[in-house]
Amino acid sequence: MSYPYQIKSFEEYQSAYAKSLAQPTEFWGEIASYFTWRKHWEMTLDWNFVEPHVRWFMGGKLNITENCIDRHLKDRGNQPALIWEPNDPDEAHRVLTYKQLYDKVCQFAHVLRNNGVKKGDRICIYMGMTPELAIAVLACARIGAIHSVIFGGFSAQSIADRLQDAHAEFIITSDGAYRGGKDIPLKSIIDDALIACPFVKRVIVSTRTRTPISMIKGRDVWWEDEIKKIETLGLHDFEPEIMDSEDPLFILYTSGSTGKPKGVVHACAGYMIYTNYTFINVFQYQPGEIHFCTADIGWITGHSYIVYGPLSAGGTSLMFEGIPTWPDASRFWDIVEKHKVNILYTAPTAIRSLMSFGTAPLEGKNLDSLRVLGTVGEPINEEAWHWYNTNVGKGKCPIVDTWWQTETGGTLISNLAGITPAKASYATLPMPGVEPVLVDEKGEIITGNNVSGNLCLRSPWPSIIRTTYGDHERCRTNYFATYHNMYFTGDGAYRDENGFYRITGRVDDVLNVSGHRIGTAEVENAINMHAGVIESAVVGFPHDVKGQGIYAFVVYSGDTPADAHLSRQDILQTVTRVIGAIAKPDKIQFVSGLPKTRSGKIMRRILRKIAEGELEQIGDTTTLLDPGVVEEIKAGRV
Ligand code: WTA
């Protein structure tokens, strides 16, 4: 099998790009024709960015798992679909061929049906990175249930918020998860979440760590017992639910600049086609290659480039349970050598963290199988890019810097490995179908090159966000209302003399900490829940490994806490409870007041400068209600 729509030269890229904008329906219609449909679509695209309203392949009927599994059975049934590498290098790895994956997904889809799941039901998945997680995701898609995977680092409170928002009545989890040296007690965190979610009918629990857990009669069942029932009933194949192109495939919660995380909704057909197209073209995937994306399936990167993209392309996807630095900093290189990985796709934060160990962990590791390297999740600094290129790619592997978001479903701006030019710290050129523009504060489009602005997109690609679950207005105001007739990304970008884009980072109040999106408002809300706190302001600051760190300025009741160290620990504990450990501030400074304008608005610009250590560049403070507070904050910087 080769891919008829794989771009093979820079000229082909240019003509595909030109066609995709001039004739989007013909362009995407032709690509879509290579997939398995139960009914051909009637209209390829209908859209406006005002409501917003975007529909692709309307009237078409399909099931994404038929495209990710069934259609590969004939030619590649015995080829590995998933290779699973456990946390502990001494534990055996597992391989699931397409045939085995088919059997497991069908079996678990039966389990779901047996437990009362129907098309359209929302199912929360809270698991570690085991093959069962991928099976659970695919089984949901097969039965037409809408999966909502929650990353294992979120707290019970965050889970409860998401369960309530999605009104999810079903949960799939594990007793626990291994991550580096830690065991995460997933089921017991779920139990805490469920105190606030009495509507949850069923919790299916797979075994991994075999930590003792509570199993509530009538609500909780073991994955393995449920599978046995299906075997006893002699059930095998599971006829996939026939889905409409625009039926929701999944919800994934992500942080924005205001309020609680929003449930980004993706639709079946457009998401499938775009993740497949970008997987094949960005990485220049060749049949038989081993693709290792180091993300967690709890994030969009794992959804698109561990599960749906690679499998829809009939590829082999390697999933890893652990972390790059455990038991030591050669874990990734051992995996590359052991499984002869061809494509390694990871995050700048992981590269920087490995960089800090020097090159010793790479010594003696055979990385010859590597052909393509990739990065995602945050801007990559030039130093990390060169380190990756020299020490991992040995100067022979193109690096794709893929810029995209939970809301975009797949990569929007990236070079194509070995086909279009790479440039350190640049995502470079848009994918076919993607029309980036830079706009100024007033919403005027900035033309020409060597310019910076806010990054917007002018027309829809197939996997654009359809809505935010249960609240379409929120989708409009968040993404489509800032600038007329454009999707606003929240990122700033620079366009160089060749028209290459460099993403410079968020321009809204969203932080990117180790590639994880965290809203400053969310962290402030969590800190403010601590009994001793009056108010707080959270900003980012440059962090060598994480990219951005979290700096919190906190006004404490009675001015300063009696034991500052202890109060800091209490605040960290509160944030861990409310959001999860990933949102813990790196620095907490107790202040007597925050710099505010006379109208009461917090001047974050000033706090950002202080957090960044740019004390000379604070600028004019005379418009502040109390300019003196700035001097105090500067003096007390931590
Ligand atoms: C940032 C992750 C620079 C960006 C796929 C975006 C990047 C946010 C890159 C989305 C990149 C992602 N270069 N910045 N290659 N990729 N970002 O939703 O700020 O977790 O808006 O999706 O990550 O994060 P999300």
XYZ file of C-alpha atoms in Angstrom, residues 1-6 34-35 64-73 75-76 79-81 98 138 271-289 291 304-317 343:
60
model
C 0.000 0.000 0.000
C 1.256 3.436 -0.787
C -0.661 6.624 -0.243
C -1.993 8.244 -3.400
C -2.214 11.617 -1.686
C 1.296 11.625 -0.231
C -9.917 6.753 -0.507
C -11.671 5.956 2.785
C -13.886 5.533 11.971
C -12.865 2.134 13.385
C -13.729 0.457 10.110
C -11.192 2.836 8.572
C -8.653 2.372 11.352
C -8.922 -1.409 11.670
C -11.253 -3.430 9.450
C -10.034 -2.116 6.132
C -6.455 -3.149 6.942
C -7.290 -6.736 7.935
C -3.538 -6.977 3.602
C -1.972 -6.329 6.966
C 1.205 -6.530 10.964
C 1.625 -4.845 14.355
C -0.899 -2.070 14.788
C -4.388 -5.472 13.317
C -11.615 2.576 19.728
C -11.254 14.528 12.003
C -10.463 11.127 10.511
C -9.507 12.497 7.103
C -7.403 15.359 8.364
C -5.433 13.387 10.975
C -4.772 10.707 8.374
C -3.712 13.241 5.747
C -1.367 15.104 8.082
C 0.095 11.904 9.532
C 0.983 10.636 6.067
C 2.289 13.934 4.767
C 4.022 15.614 7.688
C 5.976 12.527 8.758
C 6.105 11.152 5.212
C 5.066 7.858 6.740
C 6.032 4.752 4.744
C 4.088 1.501 5.222
C 5.812 -0.769 7.736
C 7.532 2.015 9.628
C 5.997 5.568 14.604
C -4.414 12.173 16.630
C -0.914 10.750 16.275
C -0.900 7.618 18.438
C -4.392 6.356 17.709
C -6.385 7.746 14.801
C -3.746 9.070 12.379
C -1.384 6.083 12.384
C -4.114 3.438 12.517
C -6.205 5.001 9.757
C -3.016 4.864 7.662
C -2.480 1.171 8.459
C 0.682 2.120 10.325
C 2.443 0.737 13.363
C 2.124 2.959 16.392
C 9.772 8.258 13.514
